[in-house]
Coordinates of C-alpha atoms in Angstrom, one line a residue:
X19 CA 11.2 -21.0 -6.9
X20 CA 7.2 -20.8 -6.8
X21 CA 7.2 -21.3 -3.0
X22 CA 10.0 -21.5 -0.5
X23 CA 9.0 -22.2 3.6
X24 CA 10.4 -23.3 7.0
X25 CA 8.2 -26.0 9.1
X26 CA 7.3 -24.6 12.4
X27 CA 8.8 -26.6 14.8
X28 CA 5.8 -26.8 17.4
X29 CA 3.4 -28.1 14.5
X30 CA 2.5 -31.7 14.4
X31 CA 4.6 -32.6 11.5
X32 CA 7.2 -29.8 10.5
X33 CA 7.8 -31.1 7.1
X34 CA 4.2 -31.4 6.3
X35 CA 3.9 -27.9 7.2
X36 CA 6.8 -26.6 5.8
X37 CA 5.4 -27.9 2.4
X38 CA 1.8 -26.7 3.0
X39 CA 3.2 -23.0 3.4
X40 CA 5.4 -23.2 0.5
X41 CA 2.8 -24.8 -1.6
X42 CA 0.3 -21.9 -0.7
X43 CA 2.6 -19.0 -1.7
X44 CA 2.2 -20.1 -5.7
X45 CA -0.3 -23.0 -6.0
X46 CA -0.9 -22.1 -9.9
X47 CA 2.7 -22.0 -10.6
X48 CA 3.6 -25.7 -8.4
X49 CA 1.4 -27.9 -10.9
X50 CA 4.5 -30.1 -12.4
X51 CA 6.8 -28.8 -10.1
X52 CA 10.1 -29.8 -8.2
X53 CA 10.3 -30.4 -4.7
X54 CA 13.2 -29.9 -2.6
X55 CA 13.6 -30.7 1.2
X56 CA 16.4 -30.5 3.5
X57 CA 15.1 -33.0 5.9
X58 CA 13.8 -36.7 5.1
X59 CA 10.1 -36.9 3.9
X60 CA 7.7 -37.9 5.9
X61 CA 4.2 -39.7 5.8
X62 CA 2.2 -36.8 6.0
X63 CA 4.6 -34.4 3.3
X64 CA 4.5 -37.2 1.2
X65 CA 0.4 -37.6 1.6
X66 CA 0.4 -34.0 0.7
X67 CA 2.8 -34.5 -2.4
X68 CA 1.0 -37.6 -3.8
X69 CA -2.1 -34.8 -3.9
X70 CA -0.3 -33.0 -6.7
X71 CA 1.0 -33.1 -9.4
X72 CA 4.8 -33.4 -8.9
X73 CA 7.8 -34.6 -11.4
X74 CA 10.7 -34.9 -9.1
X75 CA 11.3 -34.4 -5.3
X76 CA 14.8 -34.6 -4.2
X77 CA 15.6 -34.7 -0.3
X78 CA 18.3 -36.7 2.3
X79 CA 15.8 -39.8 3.2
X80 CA 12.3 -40.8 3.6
X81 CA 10.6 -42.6 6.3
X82 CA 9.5 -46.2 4.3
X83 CA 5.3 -45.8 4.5
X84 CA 6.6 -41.9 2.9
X85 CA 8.6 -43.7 -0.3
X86 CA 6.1 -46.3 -0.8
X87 CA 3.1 -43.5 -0.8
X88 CA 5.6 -41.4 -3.4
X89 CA 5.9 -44.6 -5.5
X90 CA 2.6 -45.2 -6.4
X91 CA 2.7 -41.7 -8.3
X92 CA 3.1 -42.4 -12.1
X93 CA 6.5 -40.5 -13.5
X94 CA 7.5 -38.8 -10.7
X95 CA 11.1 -39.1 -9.9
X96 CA 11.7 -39.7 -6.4
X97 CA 15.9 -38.3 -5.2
X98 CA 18.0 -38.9 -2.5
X99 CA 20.7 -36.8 -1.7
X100 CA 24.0 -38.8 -0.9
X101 CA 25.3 -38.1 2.9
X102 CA 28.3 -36.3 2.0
X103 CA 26.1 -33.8 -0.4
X104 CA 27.8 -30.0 -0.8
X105 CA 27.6 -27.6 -3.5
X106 CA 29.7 -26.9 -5.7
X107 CA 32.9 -24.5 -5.2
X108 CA 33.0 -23.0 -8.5
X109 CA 30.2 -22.5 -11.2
X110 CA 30.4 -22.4 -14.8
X111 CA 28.7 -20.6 -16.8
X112 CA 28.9 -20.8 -20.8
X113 CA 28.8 -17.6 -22.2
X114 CA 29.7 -16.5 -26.1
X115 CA 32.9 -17.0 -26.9
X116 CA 33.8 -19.1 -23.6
X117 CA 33.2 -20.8 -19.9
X118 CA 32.9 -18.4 -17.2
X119 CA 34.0 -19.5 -13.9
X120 CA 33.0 -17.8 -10.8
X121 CA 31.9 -18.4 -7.1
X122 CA 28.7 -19.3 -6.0
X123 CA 26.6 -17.2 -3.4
X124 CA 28.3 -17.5 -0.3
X125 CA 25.0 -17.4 1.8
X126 CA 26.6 -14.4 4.2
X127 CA 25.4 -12.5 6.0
X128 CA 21.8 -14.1 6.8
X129 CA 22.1 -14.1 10.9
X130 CA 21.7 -10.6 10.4
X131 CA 24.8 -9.2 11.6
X132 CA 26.5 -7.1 10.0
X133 CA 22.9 -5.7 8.8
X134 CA 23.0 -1.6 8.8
X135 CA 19.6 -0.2 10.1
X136 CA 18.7 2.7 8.0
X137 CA 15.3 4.2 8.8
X138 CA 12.5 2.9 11.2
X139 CA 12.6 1.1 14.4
X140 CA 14.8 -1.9 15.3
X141 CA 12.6 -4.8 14.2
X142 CA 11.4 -7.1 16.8
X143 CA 12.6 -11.0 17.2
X144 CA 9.6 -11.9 15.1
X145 CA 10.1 -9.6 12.0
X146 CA 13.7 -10.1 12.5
X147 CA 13.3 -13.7 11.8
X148 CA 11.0 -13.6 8.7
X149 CA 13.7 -10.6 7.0
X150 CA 16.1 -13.1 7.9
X151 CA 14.5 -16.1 5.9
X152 CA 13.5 -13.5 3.2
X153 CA 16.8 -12.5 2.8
X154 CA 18.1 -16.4 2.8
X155 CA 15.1 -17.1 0.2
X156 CA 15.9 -14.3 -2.7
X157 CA 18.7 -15.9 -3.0
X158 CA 17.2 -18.6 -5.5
X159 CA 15.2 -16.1 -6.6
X160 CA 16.0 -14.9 -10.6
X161 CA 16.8 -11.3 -10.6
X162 CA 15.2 -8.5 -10.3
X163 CA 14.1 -10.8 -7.7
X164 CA 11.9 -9.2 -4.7
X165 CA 10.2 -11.9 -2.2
X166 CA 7.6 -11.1 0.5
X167 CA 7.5 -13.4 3.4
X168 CA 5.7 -13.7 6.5
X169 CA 5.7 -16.5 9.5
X170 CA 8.6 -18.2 8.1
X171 CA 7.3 -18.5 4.7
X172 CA 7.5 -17.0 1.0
X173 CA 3.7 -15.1 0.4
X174 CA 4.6 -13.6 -2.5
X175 CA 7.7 -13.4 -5.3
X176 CA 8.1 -11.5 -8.5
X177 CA 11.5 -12.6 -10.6
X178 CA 12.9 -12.2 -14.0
X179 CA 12.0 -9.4 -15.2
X180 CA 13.8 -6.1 -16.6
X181 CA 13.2 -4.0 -14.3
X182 CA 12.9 -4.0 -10.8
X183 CA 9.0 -2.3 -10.2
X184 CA 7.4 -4.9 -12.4
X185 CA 9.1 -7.6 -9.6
X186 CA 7.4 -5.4 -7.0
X187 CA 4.0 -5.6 -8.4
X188 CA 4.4 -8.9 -9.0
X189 CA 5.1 -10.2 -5.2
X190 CA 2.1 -8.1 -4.2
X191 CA -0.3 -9.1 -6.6
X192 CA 0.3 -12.4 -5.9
X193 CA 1.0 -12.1 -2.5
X194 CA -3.0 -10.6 -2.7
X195 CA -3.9 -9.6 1.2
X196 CA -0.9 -11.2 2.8
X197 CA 1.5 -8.9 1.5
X198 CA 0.0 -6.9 4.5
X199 CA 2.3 -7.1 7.6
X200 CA 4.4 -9.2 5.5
X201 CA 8.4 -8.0 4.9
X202 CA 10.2 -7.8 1.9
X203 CA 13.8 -8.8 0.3
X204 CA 14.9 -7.2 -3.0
X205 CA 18.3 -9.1 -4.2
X206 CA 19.8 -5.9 -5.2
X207 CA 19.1 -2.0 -4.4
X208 CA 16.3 -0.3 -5.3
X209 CA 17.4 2.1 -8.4
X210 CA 14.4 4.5 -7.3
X211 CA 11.6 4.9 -5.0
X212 CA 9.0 3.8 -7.0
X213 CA 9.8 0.2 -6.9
X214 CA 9.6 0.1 -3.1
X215 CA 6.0 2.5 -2.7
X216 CA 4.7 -0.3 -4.6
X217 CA 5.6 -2.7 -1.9
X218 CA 5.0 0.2 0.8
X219 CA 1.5 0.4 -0.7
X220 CA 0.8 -3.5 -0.4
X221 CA 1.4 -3.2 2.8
X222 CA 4.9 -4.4 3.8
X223 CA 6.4 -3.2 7.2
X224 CA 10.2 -3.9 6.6
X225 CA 12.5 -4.7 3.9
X226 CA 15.7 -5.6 3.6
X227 CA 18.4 -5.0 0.8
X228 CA 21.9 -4.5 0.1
X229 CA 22.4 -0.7 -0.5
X230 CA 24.4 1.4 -2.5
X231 CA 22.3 2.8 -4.9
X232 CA 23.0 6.6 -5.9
X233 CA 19.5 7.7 -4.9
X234 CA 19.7 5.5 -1.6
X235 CA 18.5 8.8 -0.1
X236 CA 15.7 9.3 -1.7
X237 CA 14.4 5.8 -1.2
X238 CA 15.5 6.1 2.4
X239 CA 13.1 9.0 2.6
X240 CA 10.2 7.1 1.2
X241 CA 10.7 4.3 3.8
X242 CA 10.8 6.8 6.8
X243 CA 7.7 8.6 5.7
X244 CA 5.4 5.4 5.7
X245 CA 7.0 4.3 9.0
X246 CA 8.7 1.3 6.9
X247 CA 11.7 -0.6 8.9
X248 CA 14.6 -0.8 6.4
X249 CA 17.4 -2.7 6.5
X250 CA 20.6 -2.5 4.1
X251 CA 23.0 -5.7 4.1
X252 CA 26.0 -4.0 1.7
X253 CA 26.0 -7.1 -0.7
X254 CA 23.3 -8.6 -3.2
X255 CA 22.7 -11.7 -4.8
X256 CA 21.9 -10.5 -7.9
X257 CA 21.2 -13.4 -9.7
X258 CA 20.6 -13.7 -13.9

């Protein structure tokens, strides 16, 4: 994902601005793009779609003026989700020589319970809540996946690549300035320090990830000396 984002619930329209906040994290990257929504679309989302370029959007309904602005856009494939929509229980996976078969994600462990506080101070309700969605967000996000969020709302995410600094640099640089006060998910432990400094020197203030590395020590250390909250949730979505 390009651009993942909660609606604020006290805005005008919370889809509308759920969209504008997940569009603004990767604008570059959303030309052609696929739109998911977990609510139905509304006039002023679908105002905002018709905008840009789009292919598909997929979500459980949409108000009628909201389909009929959607329809007037030349190839792009409007969804609905049936009521009874779930994933999956298993996924497969062909690999050489064979199918694997394996759970998805179970999404645990995202009310923050259960969370281990490892350096820094408690974090507030606020920066609880965005390390929260952060957390729920890498999920989707191609390992080694790192996203930045702030406000309820992806600001920057580096995914797929072989190692998990290059990640880092990426969520920052495109995160630009608001990787400052923003916090930070990595879907797996940091291996080293270095990864997180880079995210410690864009400016994030806490970070959650699962733990467990042999050097979690040493990037312990690194978090308590630039006054960095860290959080460790003892599993990963470690996704390829």
């Amino acid at each position: 994902p390009c651009g993942i984002a909660v609606g604020d619930p006290n805005s005008a329209d919370v889809m509308a601005d759920a969209h504008a906040k997940a569009h603004m994290c990767d604008s570059v990257s959303a030309f052609g793009g696929v739109i998911a929504a977990n609510r139905p679309v509304t006039v002023s989302m679908a105002k905002q779609v018709a905008s840009i370029f789009t292919e598909v959007i997929v979500a459980p309904g949409y108000e009628i003026e909201a389909l009929q602005i959607l329809l007037e856009k030349k190839n792009l494939r409007v969804l609905e989700l049936p009521a009874n929509y779930s994933r999956e229980a298993l996924e497969y996976k062909q690999i050489s020589g064979g199918i694997l078969v394996q759970q998805p994600d179970e999404f645990s462990q995202f009310n923050g319970q259960g969370w281990k506080l490892v350096t820094g101070k408690k974090a507030d309700a606020e920066t609880m809540e965005d390390l929260k969605f952060a957390w729920r967000a890498c999920r989707s996000v191609k390992s080694n996946g790192i996203l930045l969020a702030r406000e309820g709302a992806s600001v920057g995410v580096g995914m797929g690549q072989v190692n998990r600094v290059d990640s880092c640099k990426l969520a920052v640089t495109r995160a630009e300035s608001r990787s400052r006060e923003s916090v930070a998910a990595s879907d797996a432990f940091f291996p080293f320090a270095d990864g997180l400094q880079v995210l410690i020197d864009g400016g994030v203030k806490a970070v959650v990830q699962p733990g467990g590395s042999k050097r979690d020590a040493e990037v312990i250390a690194a978090a308590e000396a630039a006054g960095v909250t860290m959080y460790f949730t003892g599993e990963r979505h470690f996704f390829h």
